[in-house]
mmCIF file of C-alpha atoms and ligand atoms in Angstrom:
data_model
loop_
_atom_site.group_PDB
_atom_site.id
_atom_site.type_symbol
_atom_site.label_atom_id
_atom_site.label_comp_id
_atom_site.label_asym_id
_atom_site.label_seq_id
_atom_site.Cartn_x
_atom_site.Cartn_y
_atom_site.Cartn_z
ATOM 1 C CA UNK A 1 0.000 0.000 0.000
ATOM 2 C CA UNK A 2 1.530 3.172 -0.942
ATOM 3 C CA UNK A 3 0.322 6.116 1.413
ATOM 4 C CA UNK A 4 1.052 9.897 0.193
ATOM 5 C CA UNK A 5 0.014 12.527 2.772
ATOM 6 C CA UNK A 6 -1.469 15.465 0.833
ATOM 7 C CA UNK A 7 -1.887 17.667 3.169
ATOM 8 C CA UNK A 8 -1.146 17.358 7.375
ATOM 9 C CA UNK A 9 -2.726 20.642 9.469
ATOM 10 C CA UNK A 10 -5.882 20.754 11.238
ATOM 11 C CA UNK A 11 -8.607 23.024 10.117
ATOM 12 C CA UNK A 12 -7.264 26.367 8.942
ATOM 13 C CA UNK A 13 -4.325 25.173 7.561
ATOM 14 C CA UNK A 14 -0.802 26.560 8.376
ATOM 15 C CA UNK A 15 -0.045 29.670 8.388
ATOM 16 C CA UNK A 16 -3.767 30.302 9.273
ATOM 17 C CA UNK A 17 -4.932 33.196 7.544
ATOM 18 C CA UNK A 18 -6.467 35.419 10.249
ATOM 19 C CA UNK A 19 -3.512 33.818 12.909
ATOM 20 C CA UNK A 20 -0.306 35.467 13.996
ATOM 21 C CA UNK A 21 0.370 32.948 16.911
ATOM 22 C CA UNK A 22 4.297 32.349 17.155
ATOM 23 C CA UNK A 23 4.410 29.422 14.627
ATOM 24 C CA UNK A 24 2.182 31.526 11.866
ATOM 25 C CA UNK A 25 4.686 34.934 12.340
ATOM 26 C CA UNK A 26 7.566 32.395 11.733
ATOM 27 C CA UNK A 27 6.167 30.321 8.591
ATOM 28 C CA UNK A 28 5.325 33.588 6.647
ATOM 29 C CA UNK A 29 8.906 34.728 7.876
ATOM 30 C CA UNK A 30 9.515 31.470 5.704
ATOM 31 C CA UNK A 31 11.810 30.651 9.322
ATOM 32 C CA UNK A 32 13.383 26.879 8.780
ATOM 33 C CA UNK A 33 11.961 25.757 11.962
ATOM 34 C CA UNK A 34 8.615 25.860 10.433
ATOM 35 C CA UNK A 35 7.399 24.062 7.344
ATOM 36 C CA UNK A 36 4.000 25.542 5.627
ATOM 37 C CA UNK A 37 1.080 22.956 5.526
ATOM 38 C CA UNK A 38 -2.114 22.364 4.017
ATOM 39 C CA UNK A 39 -5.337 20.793 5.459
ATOM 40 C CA UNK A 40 -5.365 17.236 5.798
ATOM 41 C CA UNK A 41 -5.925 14.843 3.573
ATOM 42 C CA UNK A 42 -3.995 11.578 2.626
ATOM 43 C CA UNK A 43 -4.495 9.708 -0.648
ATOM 44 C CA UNK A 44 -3.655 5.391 -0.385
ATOM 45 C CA UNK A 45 -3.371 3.085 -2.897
ATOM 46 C CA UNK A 46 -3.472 -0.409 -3.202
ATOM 47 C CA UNK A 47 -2.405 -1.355 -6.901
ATOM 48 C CA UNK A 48 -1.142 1.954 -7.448
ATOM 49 C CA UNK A 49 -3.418 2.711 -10.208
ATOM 50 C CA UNK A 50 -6.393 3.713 -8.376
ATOM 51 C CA UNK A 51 -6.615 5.802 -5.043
ATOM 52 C CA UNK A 52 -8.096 6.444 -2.173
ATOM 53 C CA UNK A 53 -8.484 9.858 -0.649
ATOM 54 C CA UNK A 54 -9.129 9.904 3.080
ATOM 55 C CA UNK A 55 -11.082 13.034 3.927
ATOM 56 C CA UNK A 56 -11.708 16.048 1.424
ATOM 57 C CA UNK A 57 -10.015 19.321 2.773
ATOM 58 C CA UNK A 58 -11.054 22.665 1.259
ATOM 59 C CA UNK A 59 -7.590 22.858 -0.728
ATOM 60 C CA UNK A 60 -8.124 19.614 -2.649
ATOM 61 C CA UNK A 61 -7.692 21.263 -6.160
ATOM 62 C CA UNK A 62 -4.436 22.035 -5.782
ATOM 63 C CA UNK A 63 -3.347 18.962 -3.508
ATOM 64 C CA UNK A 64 -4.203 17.029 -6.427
ATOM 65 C CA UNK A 65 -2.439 18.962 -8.702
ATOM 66 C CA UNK A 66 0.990 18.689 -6.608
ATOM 67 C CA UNK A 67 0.778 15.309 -6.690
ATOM 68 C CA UNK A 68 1.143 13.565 -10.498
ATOM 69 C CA UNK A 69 -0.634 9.853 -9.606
ATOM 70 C CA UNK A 70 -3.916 11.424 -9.059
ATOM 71 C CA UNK A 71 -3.751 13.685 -12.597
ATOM 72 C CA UNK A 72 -6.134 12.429 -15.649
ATOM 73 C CA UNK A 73 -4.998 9.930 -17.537
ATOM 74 C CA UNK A 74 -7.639 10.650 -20.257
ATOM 75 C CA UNK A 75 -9.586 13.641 -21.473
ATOM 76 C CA UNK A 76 -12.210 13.198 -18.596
ATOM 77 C CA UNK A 77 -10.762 10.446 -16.095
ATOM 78 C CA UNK A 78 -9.911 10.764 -12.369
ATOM 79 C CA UNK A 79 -7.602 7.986 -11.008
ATOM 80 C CA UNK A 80 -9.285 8.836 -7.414
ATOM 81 C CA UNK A 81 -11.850 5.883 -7.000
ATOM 82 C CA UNK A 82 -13.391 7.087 -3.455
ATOM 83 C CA UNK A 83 -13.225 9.652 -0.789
ATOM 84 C CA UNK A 84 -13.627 8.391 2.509
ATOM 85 C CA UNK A 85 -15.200 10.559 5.405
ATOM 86 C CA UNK A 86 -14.011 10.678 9.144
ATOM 87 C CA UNK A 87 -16.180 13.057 10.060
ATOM 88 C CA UNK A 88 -18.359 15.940 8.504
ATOM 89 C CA UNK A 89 -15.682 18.754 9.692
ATOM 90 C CA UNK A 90 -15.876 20.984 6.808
ATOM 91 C CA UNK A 91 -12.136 20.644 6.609
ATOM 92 C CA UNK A 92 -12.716 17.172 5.836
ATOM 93 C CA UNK A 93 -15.617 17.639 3.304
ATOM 94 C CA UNK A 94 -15.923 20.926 1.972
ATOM 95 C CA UNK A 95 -13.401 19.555 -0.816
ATOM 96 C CA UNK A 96 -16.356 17.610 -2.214
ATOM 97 C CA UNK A 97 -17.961 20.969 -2.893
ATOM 98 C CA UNK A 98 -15.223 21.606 -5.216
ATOM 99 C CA UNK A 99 -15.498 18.049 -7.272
ATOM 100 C CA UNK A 100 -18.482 19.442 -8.588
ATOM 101 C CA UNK A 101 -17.248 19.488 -12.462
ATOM 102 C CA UNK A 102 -19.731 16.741 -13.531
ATOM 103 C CA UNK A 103 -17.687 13.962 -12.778
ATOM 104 C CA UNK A 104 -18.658 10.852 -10.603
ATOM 105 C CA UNK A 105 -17.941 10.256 -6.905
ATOM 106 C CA UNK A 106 -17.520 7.444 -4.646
ATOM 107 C CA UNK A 107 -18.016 8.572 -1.099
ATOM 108 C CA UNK A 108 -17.641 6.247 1.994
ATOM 109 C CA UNK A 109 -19.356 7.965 5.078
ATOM 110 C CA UNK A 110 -21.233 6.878 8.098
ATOM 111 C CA UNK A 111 -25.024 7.284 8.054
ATOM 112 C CA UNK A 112 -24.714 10.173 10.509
ATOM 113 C CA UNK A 113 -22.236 12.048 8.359
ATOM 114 C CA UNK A 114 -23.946 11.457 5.329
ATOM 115 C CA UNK A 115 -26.950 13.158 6.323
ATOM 116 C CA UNK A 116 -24.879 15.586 7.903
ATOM 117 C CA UNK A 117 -23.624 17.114 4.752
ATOM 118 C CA UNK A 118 -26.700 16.333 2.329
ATOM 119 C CA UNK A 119 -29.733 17.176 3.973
ATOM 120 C CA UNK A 120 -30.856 21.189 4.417
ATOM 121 C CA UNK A 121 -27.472 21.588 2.176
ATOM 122 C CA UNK A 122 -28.445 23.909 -0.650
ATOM 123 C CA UNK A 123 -24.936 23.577 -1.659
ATOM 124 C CA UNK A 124 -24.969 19.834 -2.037
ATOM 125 C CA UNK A 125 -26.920 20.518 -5.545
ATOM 126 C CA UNK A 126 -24.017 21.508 -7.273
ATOM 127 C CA UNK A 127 -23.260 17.241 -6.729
ATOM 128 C CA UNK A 128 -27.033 16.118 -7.711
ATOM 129 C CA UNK A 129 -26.353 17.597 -11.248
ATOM 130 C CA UNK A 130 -27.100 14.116 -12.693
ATOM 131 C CA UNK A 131 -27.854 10.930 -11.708
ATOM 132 C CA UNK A 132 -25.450 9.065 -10.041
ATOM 133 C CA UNK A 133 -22.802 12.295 -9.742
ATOM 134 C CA UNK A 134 -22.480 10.922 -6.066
ATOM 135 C CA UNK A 135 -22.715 7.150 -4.950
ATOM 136 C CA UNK A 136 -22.589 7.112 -1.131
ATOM 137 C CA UNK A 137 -21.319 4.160 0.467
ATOM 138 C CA UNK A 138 -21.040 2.345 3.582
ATOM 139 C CA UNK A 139 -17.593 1.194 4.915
ATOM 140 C CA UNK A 140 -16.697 -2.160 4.555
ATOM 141 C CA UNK A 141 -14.617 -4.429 3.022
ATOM 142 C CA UNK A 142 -10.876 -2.772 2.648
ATOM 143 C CA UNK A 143 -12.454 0.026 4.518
ATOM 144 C CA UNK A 144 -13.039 -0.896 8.269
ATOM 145 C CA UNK A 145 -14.856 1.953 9.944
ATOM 146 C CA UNK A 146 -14.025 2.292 13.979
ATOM 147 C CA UNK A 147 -16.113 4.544 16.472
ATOM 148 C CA UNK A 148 -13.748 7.329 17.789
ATOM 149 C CA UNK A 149 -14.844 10.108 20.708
ATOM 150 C CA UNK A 150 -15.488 13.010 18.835
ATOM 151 C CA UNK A 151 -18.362 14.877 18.237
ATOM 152 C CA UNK A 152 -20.722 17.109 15.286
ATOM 153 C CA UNK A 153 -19.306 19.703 13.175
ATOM 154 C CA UNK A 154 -19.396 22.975 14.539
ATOM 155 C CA UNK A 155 -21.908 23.839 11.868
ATOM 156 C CA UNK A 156 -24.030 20.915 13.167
ATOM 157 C CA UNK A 157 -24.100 20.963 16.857
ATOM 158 C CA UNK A 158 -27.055 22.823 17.409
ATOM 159 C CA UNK A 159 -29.247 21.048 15.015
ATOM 160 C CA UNK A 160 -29.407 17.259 16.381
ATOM 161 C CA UNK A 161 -27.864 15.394 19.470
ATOM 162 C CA UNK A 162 -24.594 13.602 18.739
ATOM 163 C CA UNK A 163 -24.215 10.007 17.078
ATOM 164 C CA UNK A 164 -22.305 7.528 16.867
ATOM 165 C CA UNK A 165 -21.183 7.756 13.425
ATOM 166 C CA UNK A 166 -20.721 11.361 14.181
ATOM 167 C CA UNK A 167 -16.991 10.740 14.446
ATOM 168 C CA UNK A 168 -14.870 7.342 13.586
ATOM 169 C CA UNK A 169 -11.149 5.938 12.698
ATOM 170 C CA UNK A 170 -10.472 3.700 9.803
ATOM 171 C CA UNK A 171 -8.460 0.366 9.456
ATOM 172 C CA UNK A 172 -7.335 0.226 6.070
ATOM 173 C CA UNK A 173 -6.735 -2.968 4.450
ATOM 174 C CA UNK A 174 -6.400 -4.609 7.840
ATOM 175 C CA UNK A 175 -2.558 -2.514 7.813
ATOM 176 C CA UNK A 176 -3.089 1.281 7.995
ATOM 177 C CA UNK A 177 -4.895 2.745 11.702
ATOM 178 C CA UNK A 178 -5.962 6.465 10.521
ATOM 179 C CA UNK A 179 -7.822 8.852 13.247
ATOM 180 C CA UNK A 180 -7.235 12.140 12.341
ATOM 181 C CA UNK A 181 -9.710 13.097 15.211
ATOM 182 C CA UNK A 182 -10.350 11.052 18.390
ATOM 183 C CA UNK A 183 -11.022 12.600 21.548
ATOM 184 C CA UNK A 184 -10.361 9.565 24.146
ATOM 185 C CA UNK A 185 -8.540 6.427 23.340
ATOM 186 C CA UNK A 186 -11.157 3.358 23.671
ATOM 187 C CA UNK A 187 -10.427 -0.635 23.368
ATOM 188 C CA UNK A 188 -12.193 -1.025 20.233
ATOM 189 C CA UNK A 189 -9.556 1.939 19.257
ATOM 190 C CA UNK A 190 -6.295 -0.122 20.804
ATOM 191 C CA UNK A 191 -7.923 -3.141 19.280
ATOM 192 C CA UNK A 192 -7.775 -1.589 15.511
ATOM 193 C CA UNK A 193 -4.798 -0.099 16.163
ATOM 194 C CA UNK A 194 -2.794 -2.830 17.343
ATOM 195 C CA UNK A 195 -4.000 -4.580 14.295
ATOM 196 C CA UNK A 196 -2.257 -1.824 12.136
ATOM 197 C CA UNK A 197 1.534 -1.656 10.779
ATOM 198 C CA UNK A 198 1.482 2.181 10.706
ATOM 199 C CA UNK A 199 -1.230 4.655 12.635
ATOM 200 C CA UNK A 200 -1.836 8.266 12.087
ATOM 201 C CA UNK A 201 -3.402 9.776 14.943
ATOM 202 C CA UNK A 202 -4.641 13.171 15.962
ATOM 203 C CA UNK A 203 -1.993 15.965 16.548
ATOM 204 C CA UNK A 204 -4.300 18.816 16.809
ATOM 205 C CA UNK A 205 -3.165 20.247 20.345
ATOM 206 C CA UNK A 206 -0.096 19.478 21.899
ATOM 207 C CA UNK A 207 -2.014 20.449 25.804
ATOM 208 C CA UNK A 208 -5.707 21.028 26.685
ATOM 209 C CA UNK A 209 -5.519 25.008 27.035
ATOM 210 C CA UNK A 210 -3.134 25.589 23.846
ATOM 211 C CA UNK A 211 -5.541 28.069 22.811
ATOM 212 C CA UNK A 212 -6.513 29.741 25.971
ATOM 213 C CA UNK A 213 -2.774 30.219 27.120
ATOM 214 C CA UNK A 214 -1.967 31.802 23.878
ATOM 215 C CA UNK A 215 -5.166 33.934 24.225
ATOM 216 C CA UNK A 216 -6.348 32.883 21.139
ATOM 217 C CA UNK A 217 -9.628 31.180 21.863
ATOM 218 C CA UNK A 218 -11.755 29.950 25.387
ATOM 219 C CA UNK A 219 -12.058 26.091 24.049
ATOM 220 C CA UNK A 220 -10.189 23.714 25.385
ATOM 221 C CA UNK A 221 -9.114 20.554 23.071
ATOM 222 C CA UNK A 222 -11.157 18.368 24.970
ATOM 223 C CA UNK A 223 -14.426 20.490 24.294
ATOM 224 C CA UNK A 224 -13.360 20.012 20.718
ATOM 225 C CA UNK A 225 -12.845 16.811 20.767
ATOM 226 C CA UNK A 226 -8.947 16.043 20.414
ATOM 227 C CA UNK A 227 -6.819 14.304 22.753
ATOM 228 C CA UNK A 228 -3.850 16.543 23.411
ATOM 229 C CA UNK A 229 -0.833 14.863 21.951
ATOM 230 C CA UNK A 230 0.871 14.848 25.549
ATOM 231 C CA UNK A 231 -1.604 12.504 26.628
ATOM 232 C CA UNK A 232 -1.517 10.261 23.487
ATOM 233 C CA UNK A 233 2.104 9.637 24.041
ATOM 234 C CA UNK A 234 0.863 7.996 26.996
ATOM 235 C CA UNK A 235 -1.821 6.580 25.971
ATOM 236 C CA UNK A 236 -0.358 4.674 22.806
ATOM 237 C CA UNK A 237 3.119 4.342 24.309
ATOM 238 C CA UNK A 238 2.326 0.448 23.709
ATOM 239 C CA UNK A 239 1.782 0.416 19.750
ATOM 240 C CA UNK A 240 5.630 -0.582 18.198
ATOM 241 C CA UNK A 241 4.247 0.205 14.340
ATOM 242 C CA UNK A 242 4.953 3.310 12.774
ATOM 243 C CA UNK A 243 3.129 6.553 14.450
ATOM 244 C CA UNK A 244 2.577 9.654 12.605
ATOM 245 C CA UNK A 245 0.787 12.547 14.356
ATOM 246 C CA UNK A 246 -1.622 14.260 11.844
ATOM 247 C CA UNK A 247 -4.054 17.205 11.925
ATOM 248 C CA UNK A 248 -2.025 19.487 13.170
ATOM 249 C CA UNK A 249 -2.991 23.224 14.591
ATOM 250 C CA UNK A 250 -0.858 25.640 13.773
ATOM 251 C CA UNK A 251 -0.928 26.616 17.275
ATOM 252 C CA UNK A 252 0.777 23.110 18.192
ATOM 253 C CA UNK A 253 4.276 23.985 19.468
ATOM 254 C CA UNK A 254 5.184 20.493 17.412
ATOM 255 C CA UNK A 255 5.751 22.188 13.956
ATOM 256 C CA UNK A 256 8.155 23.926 15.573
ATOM 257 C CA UNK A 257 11.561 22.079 15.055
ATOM 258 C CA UNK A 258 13.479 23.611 17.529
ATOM 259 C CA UNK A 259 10.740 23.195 20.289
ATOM 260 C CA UNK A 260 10.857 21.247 23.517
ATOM 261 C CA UNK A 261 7.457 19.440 22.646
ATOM 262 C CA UNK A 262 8.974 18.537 19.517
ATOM 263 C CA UNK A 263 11.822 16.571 20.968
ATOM 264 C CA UNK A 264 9.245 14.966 23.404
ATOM 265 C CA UNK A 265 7.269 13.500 20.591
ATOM 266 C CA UNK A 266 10.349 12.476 18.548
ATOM 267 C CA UNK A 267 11.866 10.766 21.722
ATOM 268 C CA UNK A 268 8.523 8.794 21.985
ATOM 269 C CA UNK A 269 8.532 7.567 18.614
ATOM 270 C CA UNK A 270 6.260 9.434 17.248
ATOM 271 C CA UNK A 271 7.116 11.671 13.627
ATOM 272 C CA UNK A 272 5.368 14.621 12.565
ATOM 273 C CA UNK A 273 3.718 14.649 8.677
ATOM 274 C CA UNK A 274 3.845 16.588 6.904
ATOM 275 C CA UNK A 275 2.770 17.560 3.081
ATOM 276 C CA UNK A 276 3.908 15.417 0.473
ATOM 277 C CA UNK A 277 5.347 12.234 3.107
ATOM 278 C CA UNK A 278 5.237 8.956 0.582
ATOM 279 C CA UNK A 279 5.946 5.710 2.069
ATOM 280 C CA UNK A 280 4.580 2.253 1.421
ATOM 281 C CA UNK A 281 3.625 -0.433 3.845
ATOM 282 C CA UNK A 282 4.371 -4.657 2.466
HETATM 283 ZN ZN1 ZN B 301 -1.294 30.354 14.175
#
């Protein structure tokens, strides 16, 4: 399986355009303890022909274009054969939005998310401009869907109570653990995890009050959702596969080389992704 992250920050990318925390001043300073990063996304293939994209970030026009395997190969072709959801974060589907040139989709999604992002959506019409423009699917088969802590989108959370499929992890091809979002760490987590060769788990906050301390916000990362990374550590100290850290905040004091938390991280194992890592897994 060859796995090609597109694009590694949290919501907002990095810099974030409205943000001048520390790590924003320094990547427009184009400092080298900083590396610029798009919203994430990660394409995987299994015959390296056709791909998978996990999630759908709002920059997905030009991801694709950096990256030559998921280019037409044909007047009107697309080598990407699904999108799967984790959540309905519009980081992770606005992208769809901008698929809309009359081509068809494959989405994977949980019921919950689904509905989420088609119903009430005026916008969503731009994808019912045929029949057939979107085929939603179920995961299943190569893509195992597992329940993660998490929680509605923003947009969402005052319009229905929170499901179950609000928020999940997948376990691709029984090799690849991938939960860009999880707010706790749960068996059924460890369990899919510990089935995996390589995981790539949620790196939005480094600590709980990131935001608050750097007077940038009054949410904590638990009210979002996210597990600070200092607790991961701990919590998936066990897991000997590869560990990536993904969806990163540009407030995270990770994406800074030279920081303290950094070295923490590195020391435990874990490594950072960023845009345009390309591995492959036997
Ligand atoms: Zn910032």
């Amino acid at each position: 399986m060859r796995i090609r992250v597109l694009g590694a920050a949290a919501g907002g990318g990095f810099p974030q355009w409205n943000c001048g925390c520390a790590n924003c001043r320094k990547a427009r300073a184009g400092s080298p303890d900083v590396t610029p990063l798009t919203q994430e996304c990660v394409a995987v293939s299994t015959d390296g022909d056709s791909w998978f994209l996990l999630n759908a970030s709002p920059e997905i026009r030009s991801q694709i274009e950096a990256f030559a395997p998921l280019h037409p190969r044909a007047p009107r072709h697309s080598p990407i054969a699904g999108i799967a959801l984790t959540n309905g974060d519009l980081d992770h589907t606005l992208g769809l939005l901008s698929l809309r040139e009359s081509h068809p989709l494959t989405v994977y999604a949980t019921d919950a998310v689904r509905r989420g992002f088609t119903e009430g959506n005026a916008l969503y019409r731009t994808l019912e401009r045929f029949p057939g423009q979107v085929t939603w699917k179920s995961f299943g088969g190569f893509l195992e869907a597992i329940p993660a802590p998490g929680k509605r989108p923003v947009h969402l959370e005052k319009s229905g109570k929170a499901e179950d499929g609000d928020n999940i992890g997948l376990l691709i091809d029984g090799k690849l653990a991938y939960f860009p979002a999880a707010g706790a760490v749960t068996p059924p987590m460890i369990e899919a995890i510990n089935r995996a060769e390589c995981l790539f788990f949620d790196g939005t906050f480094w600590s709980n009050d990131e935001l608050i301390a750097a007077g940038l916000g009054t949410k904590r990362a638990e009210d979002m959702a996210h597990l600070p990374v200092v607790r991961s550590l701990e919590a998936l100290s066990h897991f000997k596969g590869r560990k990536i850290l993904i969806h990163i905040n540009n407030t995270n004091p990770l994406l800074d080389r030279t920081s303290r938390e950094r070295r923490q991280a590195e020391a435990a194992g874990w490594e950072i992704a960023r845009d345009g890592m390309d591995f492959s897994l036997e």
